[in-house]
Structures are given as C-alpha cells and as structure tokens.
Amino acid sequence: MEAFKILPVLKKKLAFLSGGKDRRSGLILTIPLCTEQTSMEELSATLDYLLSIPSEKCKARGFTVIVDGRKSQWNIVKTVVLMLQNVIPAEVSLVCVVKPDEFWDKKVTHFCFWKEKDRLGFEVILVSANKLTRYIEPCQLTDEFGGSLLYDHLDWLNKRLVFEKFTKESTSLLDELIVINENEKGSQFSNGLTLDFCPKCCFSPLITGHELLSELQQRRFNGSEGGGGGGTAWSPMDDELLAQPQVMKLLDSLREQYTKYQEVCRQRSKRSQLEEIQTKVMQVVNWLEGPGTEQLRTQWGIGDSIRASQALQQKHEEIESQHSEWFAVYVELNQQIAALLSAGDEEDLMELKGLQQQLSDVCYRQASQLEFRQNILQSAHEFHMTAQDLSQQLDGLLGMLCADVAPTDGAAIQQTLKHLEEKLKSVEGALQSLREKGQVLLDQMSTQTSFSYGKDVSIENKENIDHIHSVMEDMQLRKQRCEDMVDVRRLKMLQMVQLFKCEEDASQAVEWLGELLDALLKTHIRLGDDSQETKVLLEKHKKFVDVAQSTYDYGRQLLQATVVLCQSLRCTTRSSGDTLPRLNRVWKQFTVTSDERQHRLEMASAFHTAAEKILRESPELAELMVDVEAYEEVETVGKGLLDRLTVPVIFPDGSEQFFGSPGDMASSAESIRERMKLVEEKRFLQEELVTLQRERKN
C-alpha cells in the first residue's frame, strides 16, 4: 500500500505512529478519536498502512496502542478496541484507553476488557490522561497526553511521500540502467533515446535520495542526542520505520550503474561529437563565405528619406536574423570544441584547434561587417529624421511668416514675436544637429573600406556623400531665406508694437484729460475768502490748465505718430478711430470749463479787492465824503458773481454741468453775501457820519 493512494484518509490523522516507545521498546500506536463519527473503514485502512511501515523485528516487540476516547462516545471506543482484534491481534501487547474523568464509570461495570483478555489476545486498561505515565515514559508521549515528544503529522506524511516516491523511482531507474549497461554498447547506442536518458531520469532521484538520507541521518542524530527525554522529536522516519540502509543501498546502486552508463556514453559521444562538429563547422563557414557575404555585397545605399532608410534597416535586420542563426551555431560549436579541448586526447587537439580558429576568423569578420553596416544605417536614419524634422520646422516657420499679422494688442504682438524667435532658435538648433549627424555619417563612410571579399564601394559612397551634402546645403538655403523673412517680420511687428503703444497711450491721454475735467468740475469750486486766497487759486488754476494742455498736446502727438505708423505699415484698415474725436471733445469741454473757472476767479478777485479797499478805508477819510462809485462797483461785481454761480457750464455739444454740488455753490454764495453785507453796513455808517459832519458845519 502506498501513501498517495489513501492520502486524504491519512491527512485526517485517524491514527499515527509518533515514534514513541513503551518500556519494552515496542512502538506506540495512537488512535485519537474525536467528537465526529469515525469511519471504521478509513481507520482500518490507516492502521493497515501504518503497520506496513515497521520492520518484522520491530513488529515482534509488539505495539502499545493508545485509544484517546476523551472526546468520543463509549460505544465507538469499544468498537475500535474490538476492531484491533481483527486488524492487529498478534502485534498488540497493550491497549490503553484514555477515558474522560468520571464519565464512563457506570458503563464500564457492564463491560470489563480485562475479562476479555483471552478472547481479545491483548490486555486493555482504562486510564486517565494524567495517569498514562504509569505505563509509558513522559518523554515517549506526545503533548496531548502530557508528554514531551514532538510530533508533526503533516511533516511525517510529507516525508513518507518523498520516501515512497524515491523508492519507486530509484528502483525503476536502477532496473533500466542495469538492462542498458548489460547489453552490448555498439548495438544499444544506435538508439538515441539512451543518450538522453541519464540527464532526464537520474539526477532527480539522486538528489532526492541524498536530501532524504541527509534528513534521516540528521533526525537520527538529534534523536540519539535527546536520549530518553528532553522534548526532542523522535519521528517514525528513523531507521526502524524507513529502513535507512535501504536508502543508502539504493543510492549506492544508482551511483554505480550511473557511473558505468556515463563511461559508455562518453566513449560513443566522443566519436560522434567530433564528426558532428567537423560537419557543422564546414556548414557555418561555407554559408558565411557564400550566401552571407553575397547578401552584404548587395547592400550599400543609405536611402534618401526616413522611409527608405527604414526599409534598408528592415532588410538589414532580415540579413542579421539569418546570420544570427549561424552565429548561434558558432557559439554552440565553440563551446563544444572548448569542452573537447579541455578533456580531449592528444591526437585530437591539433584538429580541434584548427577547426576552432577557422570558425572564429570567419564569424568575427562577418560580424564586424554586419555591425559596421548597422551603424551606418542607424546614423543615416538619424540624419534623415533630423532632416525631416528640420524641414517641417522650416515649413511651419514659413507658414507663420506668410500668414497675415492681425494681433489685437501689443501683448499679443510681443507673444507672437517671442514665438517667432523661439521657432527660429529651434530651427537653428535643428540645423546644427543636422550638420553634426551628417558629419558623423560622412566620417563613418570615409573610414569604410572594401569588403573583405573584394568590392570597391567608392562609387556608391560618392553618391551617398553627394546626397548628404545636398540635403545640408538645401536646408541651409531654406533657413537663410526664413531668417531674412523673420528680419522683415520682426521690424513690422516692432512697428506694430509702437502703433499699439501709441494708440494705448493716446487713449490714456484722453482718460487723463477726462479725469482732469472731472476734477475741475467737482473739486475746483472754491473762490477764496479774500483777495490773497483768490490770487493763489488763480495761480493754481493756471498750472492746472498747463497740465491739461500738456496732456492734450501729448495725445495729439501720439495720434499723429499712429497715422505715420499706419502709413508705414500700409495698414489702411487701422486709423486713430474715435480716439481723436474723443480727445478733441474732452479738450473743448475742458477749455470751456477752465475759461469759466478763470472768469469766476477773476470776478472773485475784483470783488474781494474792491470790498477790502472799502473795508480798510480810515474813518477820517470816510467823514469827508462817500465814494459812491466804489460801493456801486462792489455791489455790481458781487451781484454779477452771484448770478454767475447759478449758471451751469454749457459745453459745445449743448450739454450742461455745474461746478461742485448745490451745497458747495450755496456756501460760496453765502460767503460773497456776507462780504457784501459788511460793505453795505460800512456804507450806511459812512453816510451817517457824513450827514452829521454836514450838520455840524451848518
């Protein structure tokens, strides 16, 4: 019976040989019953397999069976014990039924195993787990019974599978090797299968056997070290259960037969290998010097475009692929020759060295030609790619230069100009890269010599060199034409930048002039409380008007420059637009407003001057006479000024605008009335004084 046939049953651990021994050196067989129903058929199969493992000598010592019934029912335990009578009655010496505490006491009275000893053929005792050590040493019990013996069921099962597989494979292999070695060598080696037999079939059993033997020896050593206790694992994979000498004997027989087989193979292989190498060497040499060389002779061009160079590269890859097959044969042959040289006989050395030298010379020469051709094609492909990229860049730059420039503002022009400069710089870089790659290709072609088997490539190289120079010169001319057009476009764009700047600044001048007008109407409203303050306001007003005049003149100059730039650019669709009318309109409004402001300040100055003259007049002079004209002048100018304050500024387009707010005008008018009231009071006082003076004289 083999383990793999009942592997699912063995994995259930219905029974196991832990490696422990009783005091009579008999093996301990453990049957751990569980709460689930145990299949008697599976248990019987497990016991049959386990009992087939020990040797007859080991079986003669008898088994001690531990039936662990702590998790099972009494009737199952009884069935198992009775089953042992049929399965292994002669080998069983003692059956220890491990009972649960105080559970079966009453039932045991109905069935006593000791009374059935003669019928069963072995002694059965009921014992608690903690009292099992009365019959078996603790070091021979596993941990579930309070012992120190280590046992791993899966590890044991895996080792059994390895052992059985090794035994089966090695026995079969040994039989085949014996048959092969005993037959006559000459008649057997006509079958090529025998030559491939050993590498495929011998190594695996040998390696497996050595690993298994090493494991067994190690476990045996560890077990003997442990002696009678100490928790050391004593697996049933020791020499008593697995027959370690059987493994050693199989390994020795395999090595002996394998050595004989190797010698037989070596002699035959030596003769056939030398003949095969000679044949293959000549095949490689004849192809490389014939069809291989002819293929390279027909390939000399570099193409005139990317597509053409790619086609040549593809063709060269096909040639390389064909050569690679022969180079692979060369590598294999070289290794075979080297192996024969290191272990060959004296009479074969000269012939092998001659074959190796001939093969190496031809292969290296052909490989260098392939590599040189590949390098030229790669350089040509890079050259054509760079040329195509440069051509596309020049086309894009030319299209950009030929397109009409219609930017919306100066920033857009600056961005376009920057993009144009970047394009030109990229073109210059691509042209420089083309020159470098072209020079690399020319240098490679200048160092190219005749093929090893005689072909002058100077004529073909001249065509390739002329093509390279032609491409570089054509690109240089196209780049120069684009540079000239870029210079013209750059000048035009700079003028357009100036045009937009002038238009922008002119619009700004209009805005500034509008702000000055707005400030004049809203903030320049004071007329002064006396003549001195009014004079200061007049000076400030003149300066304010000068600033506005400068702003207007600046805007006019910018608009004139705009007209000149439009004429230079032949930009008939552009003009000053509505900027000039807006500038003139705002300036006229400002002029009317400033004149009105100037007139009001002059009237205020005349009013304050006349009023102050009257108010400063001495009483002595006032007693002589009343200056009626001076008083009338103050009154006339004051009333006129008050009337002026109520009148809005009327622009040329008919629109009206007041200075400041109504409150501001009311405040200014109130100040003038107060002054007029003071003058009127003084006039009244002076008239009374003159009347009194006349009365005194009379």
XYZ file of C-alpha atoms in Angstrom:
698
model
C 0.000 0.000 0.000
C 1.291 3.478 -0.938
C 0.576 6.694 0.937
C -0.556 8.737 -2.047
C -3.397 6.270 -2.756
C -5.025 6.977 0.633
C -3.595 10.473 1.124
C -6.957 12.135 2.035
C -7.515 9.470 4.701
C -4.004 9.806 6.126
C -4.395 13.587 6.376
C -7.315 13.045 8.775
C -4.845 11.665 11.377
C -7.180 8.858 12.434
C -4.122 7.025 13.770
C -0.386 7.692 13.803
C 2.971 6.324 14.898
C 4.512 9.148 16.891
C 7.914 7.436 17.192
C 7.472 6.928 20.916
C 8.231 3.547 22.520
C 6.966 1.735 25.555
C 9.186 0.222 28.258
C 9.570 -2.933 26.161
C 10.853 -0.835 23.200
C 7.643 -1.545 21.388
C 6.220 1.200 19.149
C 3.331 3.308 20.380
C 0.316 3.496 18.036
C -2.049 6.379 18.844
C -5.722 6.456 17.776
C -7.143 9.938 18.589
C -10.933 9.638 18.461
C -12.932 12.854 18.014
C -16.472 14.019 18.610
C -17.431 13.305 14.992
C -18.334 9.804 13.819
C -15.165 7.889 12.908
C -15.248 5.781 9.742
C -14.128 2.276 10.658
C -13.154 1.594 7.040
C -10.871 4.617 6.913
C -9.447 3.769 10.342
C -8.809 0.190 9.220
C -7.072 1.415 6.057
C -4.948 3.800 8.120
C -3.925 1.015 10.515
C -3.093 -1.331 7.632
C -0.810 1.313 6.133
C 0.879 2.214 9.437
C 1.529 -1.445 10.283
C 3.190 -1.968 6.896
C 5.932 0.526 7.757
C 7.911 -1.074 10.672
C 10.227 -3.975 10.112
C 9.351 -7.505 11.202
C 11.864 -7.246 14.011
C 10.187 -4.102 15.252
C 6.737 -5.658 14.983
C 7.908 -8.646 17.050
C 8.358 -6.369 20.063
C 4.642 -5.632 19.963
C 2.683 -2.394 19.895
C 1.211 -0.346 22.693
C -1.994 1.222 21.380
C -3.324 4.430 22.951
C -7.004 4.925 22.194
C -7.830 8.558 23.088
C -11.552 8.417 23.916
C -11.822 11.682 25.799
C -13.750 13.325 23.002
C -15.659 10.252 21.831
C -18.512 8.045 22.913
C -18.129 4.769 24.734
C -19.635 2.602 22.015
C -17.144 3.974 19.439
C -14.232 3.282 21.787
C -15.488 -0.261 22.343
C -15.870 -0.781 18.572
C -12.318 0.423 17.941
C -10.865 -1.844 20.624
C -12.711 -4.839 19.247
C -11.588 -3.909 15.724
C -7.941 -4.156 16.847
C -8.575 -7.869 17.454
C -9.229 -8.338 13.739
C -6.621 -5.918 12.400
C -3.514 -6.499 14.562
C -4.252 -9.043 17.263
C -0.781 -10.616 17.287
C 1.191 -7.371 17.313
C -0.756 -5.594 20.079
C 0.716 -6.015 23.570
C -1.257 -3.407 25.458
C -4.221 -1.128 24.722
C -4.519 1.997 26.890
C -7.958 3.555 26.611
C -7.732 7.184 27.763
C -11.072 7.934 29.357
C -12.715 11.210 30.314
C -12.853 11.848 34.056
C -15.871 10.230 35.818
C -17.884 9.758 32.680
C -17.750 6.106 31.839
C -17.544 4.726 35.378
C -21.031 3.259 35.404
C -20.838 1.898 31.873
C -17.504 0.226 32.439
C -19.174 -2.049 35.004
C -21.198 -3.543 32.212
C -18.168 -4.406 30.089
C -14.741 -5.134 31.512
C -11.958 -5.505 28.964
C -9.733 -7.379 31.359
C -12.216 -10.217 31.479
C -11.958 -10.453 27.683
C -8.167 -10.621 27.570
C -8.040 -14.240 26.456
C -10.584 -13.651 23.720
C -9.063 -10.384 22.518
C -5.472 -11.531 22.635
C -4.155 -8.380 24.361
C -4.597 -6.509 27.614
C -6.918 -3.465 27.732
C -6.740 -0.904 30.526
C -8.810 2.229 31.170
C -6.685 5.092 32.338
C -6.908 8.855 32.726
C -4.566 11.036 30.699
C -2.660 12.205 33.751
C -2.034 8.584 34.827
C -0.826 7.360 31.452
C 2.777 7.900 32.550
C 2.478 4.866 34.821
C 2.744 2.704 31.726
C 4.716 4.898 29.301
C 7.588 7.293 29.962
C 6.646 11.002 29.548
C 9.413 11.512 27.010
C 7.722 8.913 24.795
C 4.292 10.593 24.969
C 3.122 13.497 22.799
C 1.985 16.772 24.287
C -1.752 15.893 24.222
C -1.002 13.246 26.877
C 1.255 15.495 28.919
C 4.449 14.199 27.317
C 7.431 15.969 25.742
C 7.691 14.044 22.477
C 7.254 16.348 19.463
C 5.287 15.068 16.505
C 4.174 16.851 13.327
C 1.741 14.687 11.372
C 1.894 16.700 8.117
C 5.683 16.705 8.213
C 5.697 12.935 8.741
C 3.224 12.439 5.895
C 5.291 14.597 3.514
C 8.440 12.632 4.386
C 6.597 9.363 3.747
C 5.501 10.588 0.329
C 9.057 11.624 -0.525
C 10.456 8.303 0.663
C 7.948 6.198 -1.252
C 8.374 8.259 -4.397
C 12.152 7.951 -4.161
C 11.979 4.205 -3.585
C 9.651 3.666 -6.533
C 11.522 5.917 -8.968
C 15.004 4.788 -7.990
C 14.079 1.090 -8.210
C 12.575 1.562 -11.677
C 15.559 3.633 -12.827
C 18.034 1.125 -11.451
C 16.379 -1.696 -13.381
C 16.576 0.289 -16.633
C 20.233 1.217 -16.097
C 21.167 -2.389 -15.429
C 19.460 -3.504 -18.645
C 21.221 -0.779 -20.655
C 24.696 -1.426 -19.235
C 24.493 -5.203 -19.624
C 23.634 -5.043 -23.327
C 26.329 -4.603 -25.917
C 27.335 -0.962 -26.297
C 27.523 -0.843 -30.057
C 24.089 -2.260 -30.675
C 22.380 -0.171 -27.999
C 23.746 3.266 -28.816
C 22.104 3.225 -32.176
C 19.029 4.271 -30.228
C 19.422 7.950 -29.491
C 16.994 7.796 -26.572
C 19.603 6.142 -24.345
C 21.886 9.131 -24.682
C 19.219 11.418 -23.300
C 18.190 9.037 -20.539
C 20.571 9.920 -17.707
C 20.248 13.729 -17.597
C 16.465 13.464 -17.514
C 15.969 10.470 -15.214
C 18.992 10.017 -12.942
C 19.652 13.416 -11.416
C 16.262 13.884 -9.793
C 16.240 10.532 -7.884
C 19.863 11.009 -6.850
C 19.247 14.494 -5.497
C 16.029 13.416 -3.802
C 17.770 10.400 -2.267
C 20.661 12.442 -0.900
C 18.320 15.006 0.595
C 16.200 12.259 2.145
C 19.237 10.434 3.518
C 20.625 13.660 4.982
C 17.284 14.335 6.634
C 17.097 10.836 8.091
C 20.638 10.953 9.421
C 20.062 14.356 10.964
C 16.849 13.235 12.661
C 18.525 10.063 13.903
C 21.409 12.056 15.316
C 19.076 14.534 17.001
C 17.015 11.679 18.393
C 20.040 9.915 19.855
C 21.249 13.190 21.327
C 17.950 13.571 23.106
C 18.284 10.155 24.680
C 15.480 9.373 26.978
C 13.803 12.779 27.160
C 14.219 16.489 26.850
C 11.457 17.203 24.335
C 13.380 16.011 21.262
C 11.282 14.870 18.303
C 11.602 11.132 17.634
C 9.821 10.813 14.333
C 8.856 7.451 12.847
C 11.090 8.420 9.891
C 14.087 6.860 11.678
C 15.953 3.706 10.562
C 13.463 1.389 12.298
C 10.494 2.648 10.262
C 12.033 3.762 6.957
C 14.989 1.434 6.721
C 17.778 3.999 6.256
C 20.114 1.292 4.936
C 17.597 0.704 2.136
C 18.001 4.315 1.015
C 21.778 4.085 1.212
C 21.803 0.814 -0.718
C 19.605 2.258 -3.487
C 21.803 5.352 -3.738
C 24.984 3.284 -3.939
C 23.491 1.089 -6.660
C 22.293 4.127 -8.613
C 25.699 5.784 -8.444
C 27.461 2.603 -9.546
C 25.185 1.982 -12.525
C 25.151 5.668 -13.458
C 28.958 5.766 -13.490
C 29.073 2.765 -15.823
C 26.455 4.326 -18.047
C 28.372 7.606 -18.206
C 31.510 5.863 -19.381
C 29.613 4.041 -22.120
C 28.006 7.310 -23.228
C 31.281 9.215 -23.090
C 33.082 6.897 -25.448
C 30.309 6.881 -28.001
C 29.682 10.634 -27.601
C 33.343 11.410 -28.158
C 33.382 9.667 -31.516
C 30.069 11.050 -32.765
C 30.634 14.562 -31.396
C 33.904 15.063 -33.237
C 32.362 14.024 -36.552
C 29.332 16.214 -35.936
C 31.494 19.239 -35.067
C 33.515 18.883 -38.265
C 30.350 18.773 -40.344
C 28.737 21.759 -38.628
C 31.912 23.881 -38.800
C 32.086 23.469 -42.547
C 28.389 24.261 -42.882
C 28.853 27.545 -40.982
C 31.998 28.534 -42.875
C 30.514 27.720 -46.297
C 27.337 29.730 -45.645
C 29.105 32.795 -44.209
C 31.646 32.899 -47.044
C 28.967 32.233 -49.645
C 25.360 33.466 -49.313
C 26.129 35.583 -46.233
C 28.882 37.545 -47.944
C 26.812 37.986 -51.114
C 23.960 39.494 -49.071
C 26.287 42.161 -47.649
C 27.754 42.950 -51.066
C 24.364 43.965 -52.421
C 23.684 46.419 -49.537
C 25.494 49.757 -49.798
C 22.926 52.602 -50.007
C 21.722 54.814 -47.145
C 18.371 55.897 -48.631
C 17.098 59.380 -49.385
C 14.332 59.549 -46.761
C 13.179 58.095 -43.458
C 11.004 55.548 -45.212
C 13.864 54.454 -47.466
C 16.304 54.179 -44.547
C 13.732 52.196 -42.547
C 13.296 49.820 -45.466
C 17.073 49.351 -45.612
C 17.186 48.763 -41.865
C 14.421 46.197 -42.121
C 16.290 44.452 -44.914
C 19.463 44.513 -42.816
C 17.581 43.068 -39.840
C 16.478 40.196 -42.038
C 20.101 39.628 -43.033
C 21.163 39.814 -39.387
C 18.433 37.367 -38.439
C 19.769 34.858 -40.933
C 23.307 35.410 -39.677
C 22.154 35.089 -36.052
C 21.044 31.543 -36.673
C 24.534 30.658 -37.898
C 26.204 32.657 -35.120
C 24.161 30.654 -32.597
C 25.534 27.505 -34.204
C 29.014 29.033 -33.947
C 28.622 29.718 -30.213
C 27.407 26.193 -29.610
C 30.238 24.723 -31.667
C 32.819 26.883 -29.913
C 31.605 25.666 -26.530
C 31.703 22.069 -27.693
C 35.214 22.454 -29.076
C 36.388 24.148 -25.868
C 34.958 21.280 -23.829
C 36.701 18.721 -26.026
C 39.983 20.647 -25.843
C 39.891 20.675 -22.062
C 39.245 16.933 -21.834
C 40.382 15.642 -25.242
C 43.103 13.219 -26.192
C 46.443 14.304 -27.581
C 45.705 13.171 -31.146
C 42.537 15.330 -31.325
C 43.973 18.625 -30.051
C 45.541 19.923 -33.292
C 42.487 19.158 -35.394
C 40.146 20.765 -32.859
C 42.275 23.921 -32.577
C 42.404 24.271 -36.359
C 38.614 23.992 -36.624
C 38.129 26.493 -33.797
C 40.487 29.062 -35.350
C 38.939 28.799 -38.804
C 35.432 29.152 -37.417
C 36.315 32.153 -35.214
C 38.069 34.055 -38.019
C 35.139 33.751 -40.408
C 32.474 34.591 -37.800
C 34.270 37.608 -36.348
C 34.986 39.010 -39.798
C 31.362 38.666 -40.838
C 30.070 40.071 -37.528
C 32.255 43.177 -37.877
C 30.857 43.804 -41.362
C 27.295 43.463 -40.050
C 27.952 45.830 -37.163
C 29.599 48.394 -39.434
C 26.655 48.288 -41.834
C 24.183 48.573 -38.940
C 25.991 51.640 -37.563
C 25.898 53.374 -40.953
C 22.180 52.636 -41.377
C 21.434 53.885 -37.852
C 23.362 57.111 -38.492
C 21.603 57.527 -41.846
C 18.201 57.027 -40.196
C 19.001 59.657 -37.552
C 20.244 62.020 -40.285
C 17.039 61.640 -42.318
C 14.871 62.021 -39.202
C 16.669 65.240 -38.278
C 16.370 66.488 -41.866
C 12.630 65.763 -41.925
C 12.121 67.431 -38.553
C 14.076 70.483 -39.732
C 12.068 70.586 -42.970
C 8.802 70.508 -41.017
C 10.032 73.258 -38.725
C 11.026 75.389 -41.724
C 7.616 74.783 -43.325
C 5.897 75.804 -40.111
C 8.079 78.902 -39.787
C 7.444 79.844 -43.429
C 3.707 79.394 -42.981
C 3.833 81.593 -39.905
C 5.749 84.257 -41.835
C 3.399 84.157 -44.811
C 0.278 84.498 -42.701
C -1.203 87.960 -42.178
C -0.448 89.543 -38.833
C -3.660 90.697 -37.212
C -2.967 90.898 -33.478
C -5.393 92.582 -31.159
C -2.929 94.365 -28.898
C 0.732 94.908 -28.168
C 0.914 91.981 -25.753
C -0.307 89.627 -28.488
C 2.354 91.021 -30.837
C 5.036 90.526 -28.213
C 3.848 86.943 -27.705
C 3.834 86.328 -31.464
C 7.302 87.845 -31.781
C 8.568 85.678 -28.918
C 7.049 82.599 -30.560
C 8.704 83.574 -33.848
C 12.100 83.944 -32.175
C 11.670 80.566 -30.464
C 10.803 78.976 -33.808
C 13.906 80.476 -35.401
C 16.075 79.338 -32.490
C 14.643 75.829 -32.763
C 15.390 75.825 -36.494
C 18.980 76.883 -35.811
C 19.354 74.076 -33.260
C 17.887 71.520 -35.663
C 20.201 72.696 -38.460
C 23.208 72.400 -36.154
C 22.083 68.898 -35.167
C 21.713 68.022 -38.877
C 25.268 69.205 -39.549
C 26.604 67.126 -36.648
C 24.748 63.975 -37.659
C 25.729 64.485 -41.295
C 29.389 64.831 -40.310
C 29.195 61.670 -38.204
C 27.734 59.806 -41.183
C 30.398 61.226 -43.522
C 33.158 60.217 -41.107
C 31.785 56.681 -40.939
C 31.585 56.415 -44.693
C 35.074 57.849 -45.142
C 36.502 55.069 -42.962
C 34.579 52.386 -44.843
C 36.925 50.118 -46.781
C 36.392 47.403 -49.290
C 34.543 44.358 -48.066
C 36.784 41.549 -47.021
C 35.951 39.574 -50.128
C 36.728 42.296 -52.634
C 34.304 45.049 -53.620
C 35.170 48.695 -54.225
C 32.480 50.874 -52.641
C 33.989 54.273 -53.533
C 31.481 54.901 -56.356
C 28.487 54.068 -54.186
C 29.909 56.127 -51.309
C 30.324 59.141 -53.608
C 26.607 59.076 -54.393
C 25.776 58.843 -50.703
C 28.200 61.661 -49.812
C 26.799 63.913 -52.553
C 23.282 63.264 -51.248
C 24.274 64.196 -47.679
C 25.935 67.445 -48.799
C 22.944 68.285 -50.999
C 20.498 67.875 -48.104
C 22.581 70.031 -45.742
C 23.048 72.785 -48.365
C 19.342 72.823 -49.212
C 18.403 73.134 -45.542
C 20.942 75.935 -45.101
C 19.434 77.904 -48.001
C 15.878 77.430 -46.718
C 16.947 78.521 -43.267
C 18.658 81.638 -44.686
C 15.512 82.618 -46.604
C 13.451 82.211 -43.458
C 15.916 84.314 -41.478
C 15.568 87.157 -43.999
C 11.796 86.962 -43.772
C 11.998 86.866 -39.977
C 14.023 90.111 -40.012
C 11.335 91.819 -42.092
C 8.534 90.414 -39.935
C 10.373 91.416 -36.763
C 10.661 95.042 -37.977
C 6.994 95.084 -38.902
C 5.968 93.648 -35.565
C 8.077 96.159 -33.664
C 6.356 98.940 -35.607
C 3.008 97.384 -34.752
C 4.039 97.306 -31.115
C 4.791 101.018 -31.370
C 1.452 101.555 -33.109
C -0.484 99.787 -30.368
C 1.555 101.607 -27.754
C 0.770 104.961 -29.311
C -2.920 104.100 -29.545
C -2.918 102.862 -25.971
C -1.108 105.970 -24.699
C -3.417 108.259 -26.702
C -6.437 106.570 -25.093
C -4.747 107.025 -21.759
C -4.246 110.737 -22.513
C -7.988 111.005 -23.232
C -8.726 109.319 -19.913
C -6.318 111.598 -18.073
C -7.854 114.680 -19.701
C -11.309 113.425 -18.728
C -10.106 112.941 -15.156
C -8.716 116.492 -15.128
C -12.072 117.786 -16.392
C -13.903 115.774 -13.743
C -11.571 117.088 -11.050
C -12.031 120.673 -12.308
C -15.804 120.418 -12.086
C -16.026 118.582 -8.775
C -13.133 119.841 -6.672
C -12.108 123.247 -8.071
C -15.059 125.141 -6.633
C -13.644 127.464 -4.014
C -13.410 131.187 -4.909
C -11.435 132.283 -1.875
C -12.416 134.271 1.214
C -10.170 137.227 0.368
C -8.187 138.644 -2.482
C -4.955 136.947 -1.435
C -6.503 133.465 -1.384
C -8.194 134.147 -4.721
C -4.845 135.074 -6.290
C -3.367 131.790 -5.028
C -6.294 129.893 -6.548
C -5.726 131.740 -9.854
C -2.078 130.644 -9.905
C -3.041 127.046 -9.167
C -5.671 127.172 -11.883
C -3.137 128.331 -14.445
C -0.807 125.459 -13.535
C -3.725 123.029 -13.703
C -4.590 124.305 -17.171
C -0.951 123.953 -18.227
C -1.002 120.274 -17.160
C -4.174 119.699 -19.167
C -2.638 121.479 -22.171
C 0.439 119.221 -21.975
C -1.777 116.167 -21.780
C -3.754 117.268 -24.811
C -0.586 118.029 -26.799
C 0.843 114.618 -25.830
C -2.291 112.870 -27.058
C -2.197 114.805 -30.356
C 1.443 113.836 -30.909
C 0.671 110.166 -30.239
C -2.211 110.202 -32.703
C -0.007 111.828 -35.335
C 2.601 109.087 -34.742
C -0.180 106.499 -35.141
C -1.048 107.903 -38.557
C 2.610 107.790 -39.641
C 2.997 104.153 -38.448
C -0.195 103.097 -40.240
C 1.123 104.617 -43.442
C 4.474 102.844 -42.967
C 2.734 99.517 -42.298
C 0.259 100.138 -45.139
C -2.403 99.402 -42.617
C -5.304 101.173 -44.313
C -7.866 99.437 -42.151
C -6.482 100.990 -38.977
C -6.609 104.659 -38.013
C -6.960 106.685 -34.865
C -10.599 105.600 -34.765
C -12.684 107.527 -32.260
C -9.675 108.495 -30.146
C -9.085 111.848 -31.891
C -12.760 112.940 -31.745
C -12.896 111.950 -28.093
C -9.679 113.840 -27.394
C -10.958 116.993 -29.119
C -14.364 116.732 -27.454
C -12.891 116.379 -23.966
C -10.417 119.170 -24.652
C -13.160 121.556 -25.796
C -15.181 120.721 -22.690
C -12.122 121.298 -20.540
C -11.380 124.619 -22.307
C -14.917 125.914 -21.764
C -14.836 124.787 -18.135
C -11.400 126.245 -17.434
C -12.386 129.567 -19.039
C -15.466 129.682 -16.855
C -13.368 128.871 -13.818
C -10.856 131.561 -14.829
C -13.603 134.166 -15.272
C -15.184 133.370 -11.901
C -11.860 133.605 -10.118
C -11.120 136.941 -11.806
C -14.538 138.296 -10.777
C -13.967 136.999 -7.236
C -10.562 138.713 -7.164
C -12.057 142.023 -8.349
C -14.896 141.707 -5.794
C -12.577 140.975 -2.852
C -10.131 143.697 -3.897
C -12.864 146.364 -4.062
C -14.510 145.171 -0.852
C -11.258 145.088 1.055
C -10.385 148.574 -0.170
C -13.637 149.924 1.279
C -13.356 147.949 4.475
C -9.779 149.155 5.055
C -10.627 152.834 4.469
C -9.887 155.064 7.553
C -12.733 156.791 9.425
C -11.219 160.278 8.896
C -11.469 159.926 5.130
C -14.896 158.389 5.449
C -16.195 161.565 7.241
C -15.345 163.819 4.284
C -17.321 162.078 1.576
C -18.866 158.775 0.460
C -17.241 157.073 -2.575
C -20.452 156.050 -4.253
C -18.734 154.557 -7.262
C -16.636 152.181 -5.137
C -19.722 150.936 -3.321
C -21.616 150.502 -6.562
C -18.696 148.593 -8.061
C -18.667 146.153 -5.126
C -22.383 145.685 -5.401
C -22.302 145.262 -9.165
C -19.428 142.793 -9.182
C -20.891 140.872 -6.235
C -24.292 140.518 -7.833
C -22.713 139.537 -11.125
C -20.631 136.891 -9.364
C -23.676 135.568 -7.539
C -25.534 135.340 -10.813
C -22.543 133.561 -12.366
C -22.604 130.904 -9.676
C -26.130 129.915 -10.566
C -25.347 129.459 -14.259
C -24.067 125.979 -15.425
C -21.171 125.406 -17.773
C -22.548 124.868 -21.270
C -20.419 122.537 -23.439
C -20.159 122.846 -27.228
C -22.468 119.861 -27.702
C -25.177 121.639 -25.688
C -24.821 119.598 -22.508
C -24.599 121.374 -19.140
C -22.593 120.774 -15.986
C -22.420 122.645 -12.677
C -19.332 123.224 -10.601
C -19.490 121.074 -7.499
C -22.713 120.322 -5.680
C -25.565 122.772 -4.909
C -24.336 122.912 -1.328
C -20.877 123.942 -2.455
C -22.301 126.747 -4.609
C -24.565 127.860 -1.757
C -21.579 128.064 0.571
C -19.611 130.195 -1.913
C -22.613 132.464 -2.497
C -23.167 132.866 1.241
C -19.541 133.958 1.675
C -19.975 136.632 -1.023
C -23.228 137.887 0.517
C -21.598 138.190 3.904
C -18.884 140.374 2.334
C -21.437 142.461 0.530
C -23.386 142.896 3.781
C -20.268 144.182 5.569
C -19.637 146.641 2.770
C -23.269 147.790 2.866
C -23.114 148.324 6.641
C -19.980 150.412 6.294
C -21.625 152.470 3.565
C -24.594 153.150 5.793
C -22.338 154.108 8.701
C -20.241 156.350 6.485
C -23.305 158.122 5.116
C -24.497 158.850 8.686
C -21.084 160.231 9.610
C -21.065 162.478 6.542
C -24.580 163.727 7.400
C -23.556 164.510 10.975
C -20.467 166.285 9.776
C -22.526 168.496 7.469
C -24.994 169.293 10.213
C -22.163 170.383 12.496
C -20.834 172.725 9.842
C -24.218 174.295 9.313
